[in-house]
Amino acid sequence: MSKTKHIFAVLILSLLGITLLVSLSKLPNQFEYANSIYHHVVNNSITETGSLNFVTAILYDYRAYDSLGESTIIFGAVSGIVLLLSRKTLPVSSHGLSFIVKRTFGMLTPFIFLFGIYIITHGHLSPGGGFQGGVILGAISIIFSIVYGSEFDYKRYSPTTKTLLETSGALLFIGLGFMGILLGGNFLMNLNILNAEVGSLLSAGSIPFINIGIGFKIGAGLAIIFYSMIQKTFKEEVDL
Amino acid sequence: MNITLILLIIVPLVTAFLIPFVDVFSNKARKILVAFSTLLEFSIGIFVIISNYSSITNNSFFLKYYLGNWIPPIGITLSMDMLSLFFSTLISFSLLFIVIYSIGFIGHHEGKYYVLLFLIWAAMHGIVLTGDIFNLDVFLELMLITSAPLVAFKRDRNGTEAAIKYMFYGTIGGLFVFIGVVLVYFNLGTLNFADIAQNFNSLNIFSKKLISVFFLLGIFIKMGVFPFHFWLSKAHSACPSSISALLSGVIVKVYIYVFIRLFWNVFGYNILQQTGLNKIIFVVALISTVMGHIMALNENDVKRMLAYSTIANLGMIIAVLVINTKLALLAGLLHVLSHLLMKVSLFTTTGYILQFTPGHKLEDLKGVAYKNVLIFTGFTIVAGGMIGLPPMIGFASKWYILKAFIKSGYNWGSVITIGGSIFAFVYYIRYIISGFKKLSLGPPERFRLILSVFYRERVVTDIAFIFVIAVIVVGVFYKVALGPLEGAINVIQNPSLYIEGILGG
């Protein structure tokens, strides 16, 4: 690209940006709209869903179907990346990092796992949930590959296992949805399986179960993405 | 409450989740699963029509489903009226045959291919059935993310470049739609289509204009209308022909559904008229038609020529829709049906033909007709339909478009429609003449299978014939389709029907 082209692009972009800024600043502030569903959620979500966390109540109960769509987007992205990057050759293992790093992570990894599980299961009480906890679980597989070498990861946590975990997470979510139909309600109805006092771990109906399903799905999905991306790198290393 | 609505979305979704799981154990089980779910999904679509036949005929058809027992406007609502039914039927019909076509056409990486295909199917039904604006955005994103890897399915330089472009512009379009959704929630405090439609007129004109412009930009970038058309031809031609048929024939129509639903039922056509946006859309769409035809004429690659023709036809559909008379809407919807059938059959036939040629260029096609005369005759017949010759569906829809333009006084539109047909005649006849050219070298020596992807010839040719026959049969009996289309137009022109259907009773 030549210099004039650059200047032209910058000019157009800044013009568009200024137009956008001016038009957005001209918008009247109508957020306190009387019939807004915001009022309903803020006033009734604890009694209706049993979840202390408003965000979780919206994500996994009022709009659980959107979360199904969003986790499906990640599933689709995983499938696409595997489709484009998959190779028939088995990954060639690197030797991992030094002994000290290996020992340190040997001690740390169980706690990382525990933290991930904590974030997932306490989604209805504190910030977090299936998406966030799942990412932490997915990081364990990345630690395995980098610190201990990809062969270790392959043996402990093979692609087949990851696929099975991902599918079972997705099926748990959809299964909970269908339970709603079987129990006489609609798809993705809150089942009230856990109905202890609001604020305790065993509350909020089927929200914790949906969180677990999404957590497995996201964790395994991210691990699969990382796994299919490292294959090529290690092959090149050997070729050198 | 109607459980079939959620099943239409969940069946392909569960299939997509199950395919990698089943693939671990056996390939054969996966093939059975794919065939079974395809038929199941198709028969659910047929079941919806049969079980509601009486309400469809007297125009009172309306199904809805409250997800998670939340009544609107709190939760997400699914709904199906005549407009959704029309698009849902088109999607089910074409996807059924495209999946079977893929069984014969795709020979490697089948597992992931079908996962993505079923996810696209679920996303399309999700878009067509949803009654919630954020849910619409989620499924638009799902459709983009799952179709981009399929554009790069051949894994060559061309395909990867096309997929990156497709992904890039699709994401930018999605971003505009998302800002639009945020603005709608910011101004109205609701996400339900019917609730938005009820309260949209209470906004001041500036907010209405801003929201409409954001949604229009988003949809037009994703659809490939004139100023944003440059990515489309590459993306629609770099992939295997089954995916080209899906992108160019079906996915583009889903965006047209979103355009109709948002700007007639949710925001109301008045907003386009008040702000003068309808004139701008009309002009831009006609420019898109002209540009598409000119670039198709200028192109030497058969698949890219077909992709440019898609740009031209899309422009024509949008231009005729924004006229907003009853005849114009009928012409637009009829052309949606006709362009879907013709584009899918053109891509399925060329997909077969191109397996025997060294490349996609005009010179490579010399004499290819003699490899399989029937298939190439099918291509010729459907090309005739694209030009607008009588027995095919293309004639009927072009005739209605012409009538709509002339009756409402848009003479430029009719000139461009006729001129487009002449252009189309020139650019299709080149390929047909080239295909029928006699060669000194006998066909068997020249034409052999070049790609390894292609291994069940019968399936591919049969599906191509089914689409060619559909083009002719629907063209002869197109009057049967006019009844349901009038029901759909009734829905489009009366937003109050939609609001009552969801919020009332």
XYZ file of C-alpha atoms in Angstrom:
745
model
C 0.000 0.000 0.000
C 1.233 3.400 -0.940
C 1.374 6.354 1.422
C -1.510 8.289 -0.172
C -3.720 5.232 0.191
C -2.880 5.114 3.902
C -3.713 8.775 4.376
C -6.960 8.337 2.461
C -7.954 5.399 4.657
C -7.129 7.263 7.863
C -9.136 10.275 6.676
C -12.208 8.173 5.850
C -11.985 6.274 9.114
C -11.674 9.394 11.243
C -14.570 10.987 9.380
C -16.719 7.924 10.039
C -15.600 7.851 13.661
C -16.524 11.498 14.227
C -19.924 10.988 12.560
C -20.573 7.995 14.800
C -19.493 9.836 17.931
C -21.628 12.883 17.165
C -24.703 10.813 16.354
C -24.340 8.647 19.462
C -23.921 11.704 21.683
C -27.124 13.169 20.243
C -29.172 10.172 21.412
C -31.627 10.968 24.192
C -31.113 9.058 27.426
C -34.155 6.850 27.700
C -32.727 4.053 29.762
C -35.323 4.550 32.507
C -38.008 3.443 30.084
C -41.055 2.475 32.133
C -41.832 -0.915 30.602
C -38.222 -2.042 30.426
C -37.582 -5.696 31.212
C -34.692 -4.378 33.290
C -37.133 -3.482 36.097
C -38.668 -6.923 36.010
C -35.297 -8.674 36.232
C -33.983 -6.472 39.036
C -37.134 -6.801 41.122
C -38.055 -10.434 40.597
C -35.027 -12.434 39.520
C -34.102 -13.728 43.006
C -37.572 -15.061 43.708
C -38.112 -16.340 40.178
C -34.790 -18.050 39.547
C -33.177 -18.452 42.974
C -29.873 -17.104 41.695
C -28.118 -14.389 43.682
C -26.166 -13.286 40.617
C -28.337 -11.250 38.220
C -26.047 -11.867 35.277
C -26.221 -15.611 35.783
C -29.982 -15.418 36.173
C -30.230 -13.715 32.787
C -27.631 -15.875 31.048
C -28.796 -19.278 32.216
C -32.462 -18.798 32.960
C -34.235 -15.862 31.311
C -32.132 -16.132 28.190
C -30.664 -19.638 28.474
C -31.458 -20.213 24.809
C -29.029 -17.418 23.874
C -26.335 -19.102 25.952
C -27.026 -22.316 24.059
C -26.471 -20.375 20.845
C -23.304 -18.741 22.156
C -21.747 -21.989 23.325
C -22.686 -23.450 19.949
C -20.724 -20.644 18.293
C -17.637 -21.826 20.201
C -18.419 -25.412 19.209
C -18.667 -24.296 15.580
C -15.387 -22.389 15.821
C -13.688 -25.478 17.291
C -15.041 -27.664 14.479
C -13.924 -25.152 11.874
C -10.406 -24.869 13.267
C -10.070 -28.643 13.502
C -11.342 -28.943 9.922
C -8.822 -26.435 8.590
C -5.793 -27.399 10.674
C -6.192 -31.152 11.120
C -3.418 -33.341 9.806
C -3.089 -37.065 9.717
C 0.318 -37.138 11.445
C 0.469 -37.593 15.186
C 1.878 -34.616 17.056
C 5.616 -34.830 17.596
C 6.371 -34.253 21.201
C 8.603 -31.573 22.535
C 10.453 -32.405 25.695
C 8.792 -29.787 27.791
C 10.454 -27.372 30.134
C 13.003 -27.905 32.908
C 12.637 -30.111 35.968
C 11.910 -27.173 38.296
C 9.008 -25.901 36.169
C 7.627 -29.419 35.878
C 7.659 -29.929 39.673
C 6.158 -26.490 40.365
C 3.284 -27.057 37.967
C 2.855 -30.569 39.347
C 1.940 -28.896 42.611
C -0.033 -26.013 41.081
C -2.180 -27.841 38.535
C -4.587 -29.495 41.037
C -5.295 -26.088 42.532
C -5.905 -24.580 39.106
C -8.338 -27.410 38.421
C -10.056 -26.810 41.763
C -10.328 -23.091 41.026
C -11.916 -23.803 37.650
C -14.454 -26.138 39.219
C -15.164 -23.542 41.923
C -15.841 -20.817 39.339
C -18.166 -23.130 37.414
C -20.198 -24.424 40.337
C -20.520 -21.070 42.118
C -21.777 -19.261 39.007
C -25.125 -18.479 40.625
C -23.543 -17.037 43.803
C -20.484 -15.089 42.718
C -19.039 -13.652 39.511
C -18.148 -16.357 37.035
C -19.923 -19.318 35.534
C -19.527 -21.960 32.880
C -17.792 -19.811 30.258
C -15.199 -18.356 32.642
C -14.500 -21.572 34.560
C -14.319 -23.554 31.340
C -11.504 -21.336 30.083
C -9.526 -22.078 33.277
C -10.060 -25.819 32.784
C -8.952 -25.485 29.177
C -5.726 -23.837 30.376
C -4.749 -27.074 32.168
C -4.407 -28.869 28.859
C -2.243 -25.996 27.576
C -0.032 -26.270 30.676
C 0.332 -30.000 30.046
C 1.475 -29.426 26.463
C 3.894 -26.607 27.193
C 5.387 -27.774 30.497
C 5.369 -31.544 30.050
C 5.433 -31.795 26.261
C 2.575 -32.527 23.920
C 3.080 -36.292 24.148
C 2.210 -36.191 27.835
C -0.908 -34.207 27.028
C -1.803 -36.659 24.263
C -1.519 -39.647 26.614
C -3.269 -38.118 29.619
C -5.969 -36.282 27.804
C -6.271 -37.619 24.273
C -8.259 -35.818 21.534
C -10.913 -38.513 21.780
C -11.418 -37.787 25.487
C -11.658 -34.090 24.741
C -14.246 -34.673 22.023
C -16.274 -36.893 24.346
C -16.133 -34.265 27.117
C -17.206 -31.518 24.728
C -20.115 -33.529 23.345
C -21.284 -34.643 26.783
C -21.266 -31.029 27.998
C -23.410 -29.976 25.049
C -25.753 -32.924 25.479
C -26.130 -32.184 29.209
C -27.295 -28.677 28.312
C -29.771 -29.858 25.681
C -30.852 -32.772 27.897
C -31.753 -30.324 30.669
C -33.728 -28.371 28.086
C -35.667 -31.464 27.059
C -36.312 -32.386 30.712
C -38.320 -29.165 30.833
C -40.547 -30.463 28.027
C -40.908 -33.871 29.686
C -41.947 -32.290 32.972
C -44.785 -30.476 31.265
C -43.182 -27.075 30.707
C -41.202 -25.639 27.838
C -37.705 -26.157 26.486
C -35.011 -24.913 28.918
C -37.481 -24.395 31.769
C -35.864 -23.997 35.187
C -36.358 -27.450 36.704
C -36.069 -26.561 40.409
C -33.942 -29.642 41.069
C -31.933 -27.790 43.685
C -34.207 -25.617 45.736
C -32.412 -24.972 48.977
C -32.444 -21.508 50.496
C -31.311 -18.726 48.149
C -27.599 -18.038 48.560
C -26.517 -21.587 49.328
C -24.629 -23.789 46.901
C -27.558 -26.128 46.255
C -29.959 -23.473 45.033
C -31.068 -21.881 41.763
C -32.738 -24.892 40.168
C -31.000 -26.187 37.076
C -28.641 -23.207 36.666
C -25.598 -24.955 38.277
C -26.105 -27.988 36.021
C -26.246 -25.814 32.907
C -23.054 -24.150 34.145
C -21.347 -27.533 34.484
C -22.428 -28.517 30.969
C -21.140 -25.268 29.467
C -17.931 -25.473 31.527
C -17.030 -28.892 30.126
C -17.967 -27.832 26.618
C -15.891 -24.642 26.663
C -12.904 -26.182 28.474
C -12.660 -29.160 26.156
C -13.322 -26.960 23.112
C -10.469 -24.561 23.916
C -8.153 -27.491 24.630
C -9.013 -28.948 21.212
C -8.307 -25.596 19.522
C -4.878 -25.398 21.193
C -4.131 -29.019 20.391
C -4.914 -28.679 16.687
C -2.858 -25.502 16.453
C 0.349 -26.915 17.984
C 0.592 -29.918 15.681
C 2.133 -28.006 12.800
C 4.617 -26.142 14.964
C 6.149 -29.276 16.351
C 6.374 -30.856 12.930
C 8.346 -27.871 11.664
C 10.657 -28.053 14.651
C 11.542 -31.623 13.752
C 12.104 -30.766 10.114
C 14.721 -28.250 11.133
C -47.456 -23.849 22.404
C -46.063 -25.870 19.599
C -43.137 -28.162 20.209
C -42.329 -28.550 16.492
C -40.827 -25.053 16.433
C -38.086 -25.892 18.912
C -37.559 -29.303 17.279
C -36.830 -27.623 13.935
C -33.827 -25.938 15.596
C -32.762 -28.609 18.060
C -32.691 -31.607 15.693
C -29.833 -30.276 13.504
C -28.108 -28.898 16.612
C -28.122 -32.265 18.419
C -26.990 -33.968 15.210
C -24.043 -31.587 14.983
C -23.116 -32.308 18.608
C -23.454 -36.060 18.103
C -21.443 -36.375 14.871
C -17.942 -36.016 16.456
C -19.049 -38.363 19.234
C -20.285 -41.033 16.814
C -17.303 -40.452 14.512
C -14.976 -41.672 17.281
C -16.578 -45.122 17.083
C -17.469 -45.709 13.456
C -17.766 -43.931 10.125
C -20.763 -45.942 9.050
C -22.826 -44.980 12.100
C -22.095 -41.331 11.320
C -23.392 -41.720 7.769
C -26.599 -43.319 9.062
C -26.983 -40.514 11.624
C -26.558 -37.840 8.946
C -29.112 -39.446 6.636
C -31.558 -40.072 9.495
C -31.436 -36.528 10.895
C -31.749 -34.984 7.445
C -34.909 -36.948 6.780
C -36.220 -36.310 10.304
C -35.729 -32.556 9.979
C -37.358 -32.512 6.560
C -40.328 -34.538 7.784
C -40.806 -32.205 10.773
C -41.065 -29.365 8.253
C -43.639 -31.339 6.235
C -45.503 -32.220 9.458
C -45.870 -28.533 10.347
C -47.510 -27.889 6.970
C -49.815 -30.921 7.084
C -50.977 -30.504 10.671
C -51.796 -26.829 10.140
C -53.139 -27.154 6.620
C -56.548 -25.614 7.341
C -55.127 -22.546 9.092
C -52.596 -22.068 6.293
C -55.321 -22.011 3.669
C -57.435 -19.453 5.540
C -54.476 -17.214 6.443
C -54.753 -17.538 10.215
C -51.555 -19.569 10.604
C -49.532 -18.530 13.637
C -47.454 -20.738 15.940
C -45.449 -19.583 18.931
C -43.286 -21.081 21.622
C -42.173 -19.492 24.887
C -38.703 -20.739 25.776
C -38.176 -21.520 29.450
C -41.816 -20.690 30.294
C -41.057 -16.959 30.246
C -43.909 -15.036 28.693
C -42.881 -12.189 26.360
C -41.377 -9.629 26.635
C -39.249 -11.192 29.403
C -37.916 -14.347 27.807
C -37.239 -15.443 24.249
C -40.166 -16.274 21.993
C -40.129 -18.395 18.884
C -42.833 -17.770 16.352
C -43.831 -18.972 12.933
C -46.168 -17.184 10.585
C -46.638 -17.483 6.836
C -43.440 -15.546 6.065
C -41.313 -17.749 8.327
C -43.065 -20.839 7.004
C -42.221 -19.878 3.409
C -38.519 -19.405 4.203
C -38.367 -22.411 6.526
C -39.820 -24.653 3.815
C -37.325 -23.336 1.264
C -34.449 -23.970 3.703
C -35.587 -27.508 4.563
C -36.168 -28.455 0.932
C -32.866 -27.170 -0.398
C -30.798 -28.365 2.573
C -32.237 -31.888 2.286
C -30.921 -32.160 -1.259
C -27.685 -30.288 -0.601
C -26.826 -32.726 2.215
C -27.512 -35.700 -0.083
C -25.484 -34.008 -2.831
C -22.611 -33.601 -0.364
C -22.695 -37.347 0.370
C -21.649 -37.900 -3.226
C -19.502 -34.825 -3.570
C -17.302 -34.507 -0.484
C -14.802 -37.280 -0.028
C -12.509 -36.102 2.771
C -12.932 -34.620 6.238
C -16.573 -35.602 6.079
C -17.069 -35.619 9.846
C -16.359 -31.940 10.436
C -18.003 -30.962 7.149
C -21.346 -32.349 8.282
C -20.964 -30.830 11.767
C -20.661 -27.388 10.177
C -23.417 -28.059 7.651
C -25.881 -29.050 10.374
C -24.873 -26.064 12.506
C -25.626 -23.789 9.540
C -28.974 -25.534 9.156
C -29.773 -24.966 12.841
C -28.655 -21.338 12.613
C -30.835 -20.683 9.561
C -33.900 -22.130 11.257
C -32.990 -20.211 14.398
C -32.938 -16.943 12.440
C -36.159 -17.651 10.600
C -38.116 -18.699 13.702
C -36.829 -16.304 16.346
C -38.904 -13.482 17.760
C -36.102 -11.800 19.677
C -33.621 -9.312 18.325
C -30.588 -10.373 20.373
C -31.263 -14.016 19.595
C -31.294 -13.018 15.930
C -27.816 -11.532 16.369
C -26.533 -14.709 18.082
C -27.722 -16.928 15.252
C -26.442 -14.553 12.556
C -23.042 -14.863 14.217
C -23.367 -18.657 14.385
C -24.175 -18.798 10.685
C -21.103 -16.681 9.854
C -18.687 -18.611 12.092
C -19.809 -21.988 10.755
C -19.876 -21.054 7.075
C -16.431 -19.388 7.001
C -14.434 -22.650 7.505
C -16.489 -24.257 4.741
C -15.442 -21.461 2.360
C -11.830 -22.466 3.038
C -12.680 -26.169 2.753
C -10.337 -26.748 -0.209
C -7.421 -25.402 1.888
C -5.740 -23.739 -1.081
C -4.477 -20.178 -1.207
C -7.556 -18.908 -3.028
C -9.996 -20.463 -0.595
C -8.168 -19.266 2.493
C -8.006 -15.715 1.181
C -11.715 -15.804 0.333
C -12.574 -17.193 3.767
C -10.585 -14.499 5.564
C -12.335 -11.816 3.517
C -15.723 -13.428 4.130
C -15.054 -13.668 7.852
C -13.736 -10.098 8.049
C -16.644 -8.394 6.292
C -19.172 -10.700 7.931
C -17.824 -9.749 11.350
C -17.976 -6.042 10.531
C -21.568 -6.468 9.374
C -22.314 -8.401 12.550
C -20.790 -5.576 14.594
C -23.153 -3.055 12.991
C -26.115 -5.325 13.730
C -24.894 -5.687 17.307
C -24.622 -1.903 17.792
C -28.143 -1.697 16.415
C -29.346 -4.243 18.983
C -27.629 -2.310 21.766
C -29.265 0.932 20.602
C -32.680 -0.742 20.496
C -32.283 -1.991 24.059
C -30.863 1.363 25.163
C -33.854 3.226 23.789
C -36.728 0.836 24.362
C -35.622 -1.453 27.181
C -36.859 -4.551 25.398
C -35.594 -7.115 22.926
C -38.817 -8.797 21.854
C -39.765 -8.155 18.214
C -43.433 -7.534 18.957
C -42.696 -5.283 21.920
C -40.234 -3.252 19.834
C -42.782 -2.975 17.031
C -45.388 -1.673 19.481
C -43.172 1.024 20.973
C -40.888 1.963 18.107
C -43.002 4.884 16.948
C -42.680 6.602 20.334
C -38.978 7.275 19.669
C -37.797 10.537 18.199
C -36.978 10.531 14.501
C -33.230 10.768 15.032
C -32.958 7.568 17.074
C -35.201 5.746 14.633
C -33.008 6.806 11.739
C -29.792 5.831 13.526
C -31.092 2.383 14.458
C -32.357 1.739 10.908
C -29.062 2.828 9.378
C -27.061 0.505 11.631
C -29.250 -2.492 10.830
C -29.275 -1.680 7.112
C -25.483 -1.371 7.003
C -25.045 -4.627 8.875
C -27.446 -6.596 6.701
C -26.179 -5.107 3.430
C -22.528 -5.795 4.259
C -23.417 -9.383 5.110
C -25.538 -9.711 1.981
C -23.054 -8.174 -0.453
C -25.098 -5.264 -1.846
C -23.298 -2.769 -4.084
C -20.716 -0.766 -2.121
C -19.859 -3.889 -0.113
C -20.067 -6.485 -2.889
C -16.338 -7.089 -3.452
C -15.926 -10.041 -1.066
C -18.903 -12.016 -2.315
C -17.707 -13.350 -5.659
C -14.500 -14.739 -4.161
C -16.187 -16.348 -1.182
C -18.965 -17.905 -3.237
C -16.646 -19.365 -5.845
C -13.637 -20.619 -3.873
C -15.491 -23.362 -1.995
C -16.763 -26.773 -3.178
C -19.891 -26.465 -5.326
C -22.197 -27.836 -2.645
C -21.153 -24.974 -0.367
C -21.383 -22.448 -3.219
C -24.972 -23.558 -3.730
C -25.638 -23.157 -0.019
C -24.034 -19.702 0.242
C -25.313 -18.253 -3.009
C -28.693 -19.909 -2.988
C -29.850 -20.237 0.585
C -27.849 -18.172 3.104
C -28.311 -14.989 1.085
C -32.092 -15.560 1.184
C -31.959 -15.820 4.975
C -30.504 -12.290 5.034
C -33.399 -11.188 2.817
C -35.762 -12.695 5.397
C -34.031 -10.671 8.140
C -34.350 -7.527 6.006
C -38.090 -8.091 5.421
C -38.849 -9.045 9.030
C -36.996 -6.098 10.547
C -38.040 -3.363 8.160
C -41.652 -4.335 7.630
C -42.776 -6.009 10.838
C -40.466 -4.779 13.588
C -39.479 -1.214 12.696
C -42.280 -0.743 10.199
C -41.980 0.405 6.597
C -43.011 3.931 7.650
C -39.575 4.533 9.115
C -37.940 3.958 5.717
C -40.435 6.312 4.098
C -40.163 9.050 6.738
C -36.405 9.185 6.576
C -36.171 8.796 2.803
C -34.059 5.693 3.224
C -36.266 3.697 0.847
C -35.147 5.831 -2.121
C -31.496 5.313 -1.177
C -31.994 1.557 -0.843
C -33.788 1.453 -4.204
C -30.982 3.282 -6.016
C -28.220 1.291 -4.294
C -29.965 -1.989 -5.113
C -30.345 -1.049 -8.778
C -26.672 -0.010 -8.982
C -25.885 -3.377 -7.430
C -27.869 -5.091 -10.196
C -26.076 -3.192 -12.952
C -22.645 -3.743 -11.407
C -23.348 -7.450 -10.890
C -24.347 -7.928 -14.525
C -21.389 -5.939 -15.859
C -18.895 -7.833 -13.711
C -20.460 -11.168 -14.652
C -20.041 -10.194 -18.308
C -16.420 -9.327 -17.650
C -15.632 -12.620 -15.897
C -14.006 -15.658 -17.445
C -14.425 -18.022 -14.498
C -17.731 -19.904 -14.508
C -18.239 -20.025 -10.715
C -17.325 -16.381 -10.231
C -19.709 -15.488 -13.052
C -22.491 -17.268 -11.151
C -21.512 -15.419 -7.958
C -21.692 -12.024 -9.710
C -25.086 -13.005 -11.091
C -26.144 -13.545 -7.455
C -25.197 -9.933 -6.657
C -27.288 -8.765 -9.610
C -30.349 -10.805 -8.655
C -30.127 -9.814 -4.982
C -30.147 -6.176 -5.997
C -33.240 -6.790 -8.078
C -35.049 -8.514 -5.198
C -34.271 -5.676 -2.779
C -35.189 -2.986 -5.295
C -38.549 -4.569 -5.985
C -39.257 -5.179 -2.288
C -38.765 -1.549 -1.235
C -41.443 -0.400 -3.711
C -43.842 -1.899 -1.128
C -46.943 -2.437 -3.215
C -48.691 -5.794 -2.984
C -47.599 -6.775 -6.487
C -44.010 -5.733 -5.784
C -43.787 -7.800 -2.600
C -45.257 -10.769 -4.464
C -42.669 -10.338 -7.228
C -39.852 -10.089 -4.663
C -40.857 -13.240 -2.787
C -41.427 -15.136 -6.034
C -37.956 -14.151 -7.185
C -36.538 -15.360 -3.847
C -38.038 -18.777 -4.595
C -36.997 -18.712 -8.246
C -33.435 -17.498 -7.653
C -32.931 -20.071 -4.897
C -33.985 -22.972 -7.127
C -32.069 -21.746 -10.170
C -28.830 -20.823 -8.385
C -28.734 -24.111 -6.472
C -29.323 -26.095 -9.664
C -26.717 -24.075 -11.583
C -24.120 -24.701 -8.890
C -24.996 -28.387 -8.544
C -24.691 -28.956 -12.303
C -21.470 -26.935 -12.640
C -20.117 -28.766 -9.600
C -20.450 -31.990 -11.568
C -19.087 -30.533 -14.804
C -16.050 -28.918 -13.186
C -14.850 -32.266 -11.850
C -13.804 -33.140 -15.417
C -12.128 -29.906 -16.461
C -8.617 -28.737 -15.719
C -9.894 -25.398 -14.371
C -12.879 -23.115 -13.993
C -12.052 -20.870 -16.966
C -14.070 -20.478 -20.137
C -11.403 -22.203 -22.260
C -11.296 -25.169 -19.881
C -14.969 -25.839 -20.483
C -14.516 -26.531 -24.228
C -16.438 -29.634 -25.253
C -17.323 -30.593 -21.725
C -20.957 -31.108 -22.740
C -20.093 -34.409 -24.417
C -18.934 -35.877 -21.122
C -22.512 -35.907 -19.888
C -24.917 -34.341 -22.379
C -27.945 -34.567 -20.060
C -26.322 -32.627 -17.228
C -25.071 -29.928 -19.562
C -28.519 -29.669 -21.142
C -29.840 -29.187 -17.608
C -27.329 -26.373 -17.130
C -28.504 -24.837 -20.415
C -32.172 -25.072 -19.417
C -31.594 -23.411 -16.039
C -29.401 -20.734 -17.644
C -32.395 -20.080 -19.894
C -34.425 -19.664 -16.731
C -31.925 -17.137 -15.382
C -32.275 -15.166 -18.606
C -36.052 -15.373 -18.296
C -37.289 -17.863 -20.908
C -40.909 -19.045 -20.568
C -41.240 -22.569 -19.228
C -38.854 -22.000 -16.326
C -39.595 -20.300 -13.006
C -37.247 -17.448 -13.941
C -39.718 -16.242 -16.547
C -42.610 -16.001 -14.086
C -40.647 -14.103 -11.453
C -39.047 -11.715 -13.947
C -42.446 -11.084 -15.498
C -43.873 -10.143 -12.088
C -40.883 -7.924 -11.312
C -41.312 -6.136 -14.626
C -45.038 -5.670 -13.973
C -44.333 -4.328 -10.483
C -41.786 -1.815 -11.777
C -44.018 -0.598 -14.584
C -47.235 -0.380 -12.514
C -45.622 1.753 -9.835
C -43.873 3.942 -12.359
C -40.257 3.040 -11.732
C -39.295 2.877 -15.385
C -35.584 2.732 -14.661
C -36.176 -0.513 -12.811
C -37.913 -2.098 -15.773
C -35.188 -0.919 -18.159
C -32.539 -2.460 -15.915
C -34.511 -5.710 -15.585
C -34.767 -6.126 -19.356
C -31.176 -4.979 -19.882
C -30.079 -7.458 -17.225
C -31.801 -10.274 -19.090
C -29.938 -9.333 -22.267
C -26.637 -9.182 -20.372
C -27.417 -12.552 -18.783
C -28.138 -14.010 -22.204
C -24.700 -12.902 -23.415
C -22.752 -14.176 -20.448
C -24.512 -17.547 -20.235
C -24.441 -18.253 -23.960
C -20.623 -17.970 -23.991
C -20.293 -20.892 -21.605
C -22.984 -22.930 -23.367
C -21.357 -22.481 -26.792
C -17.983 -23.319 -25.327
C -19.414 -26.448 -23.700
C -20.911 -27.725 -26.949
C -17.781 -27.046 -29.030
C -16.587 -30.138 -30.897
C -13.043 -31.182 -30.139
C -10.678 -33.302 -32.214
C -9.534 -34.980 -29.033
C -12.149 -37.521 -27.945
C -13.965 -36.875 -24.669
C -12.649 -39.935 -22.799
C -9.015 -38.854 -23.174
C -9.625 -35.262 -22.297
C -11.988 -35.674 -19.406
C -11.031 -37.758 -16.460
C -11.638 -37.274 -12.777
C -9.118 -34.755 -11.593
C -10.035 -34.239 -7.980
C -10.144 -37.073 -5.544
C -13.113 -35.606 -3.712
C -15.672 -36.935 -6.117
C -16.634 -40.540 -5.771
C -20.346 -41.169 -6.072
C -21.286 -39.925 -9.505
C -24.881 -41.158 -9.494
C -25.900 -39.260 -6.340
C -24.464 -36.019 -7.691
C -26.140 -36.258 -11.097
C -29.484 -37.325 -9.611
C -29.626 -34.384 -7.224
C -28.654 -32.008 -10.030
C -31.520 -33.411 -12.128
C -33.964 -33.031 -9.227
C -33.187 -29.314 -9.035
C -33.412 -28.848 -12.819
C -36.782 -30.616 -12.853
C -37.910 -28.492 -9.881
C -37.030 -25.336 -11.836
C -39.217 -26.461 -14.762
C -42.106 -27.891 -12.702
C -42.344 -24.901 -10.370
C -42.105 -22.670 -13.443
C -45.106 -24.360 -15.033
C -47.204 -24.542 -11.858
C -45.991 -21.333 -10.215
C -49.607 -20.248 -9.657
C -49.861 -22.831 -6.856
C -47.204 -20.911 -4.938
C -49.073 -17.611 -5.241
C -51.659 -18.549 -2.575
C -49.168 -19.094 0.286
C -47.161 -16.083 -0.925
C -50.233 -13.872 -0.564
C -50.519 -15.123 3.018
C -46.900 -14.119 3.577
C -47.565 -10.686 2.037
C -50.559 -10.310 4.348
C -48.144 -10.785 7.270
C -45.598 -8.370 5.810
C -48.127 -5.608 5.236
C -49.895 -5.911 8.605
C -47.384 -5.631 11.459
C -50.315 -5.574 13.899
C -51.010 -9.237 13.070
C -47.515 -10.130 14.242
C -47.766 -8.043 17.420
C -51.137 -9.561 18.315
C -49.886 -13.042 17.539
C -47.032 -12.829 20.015
C -48.242 -10.512 22.757
C -51.962 -11.265 22.694
C -53.553 -14.581 23.691
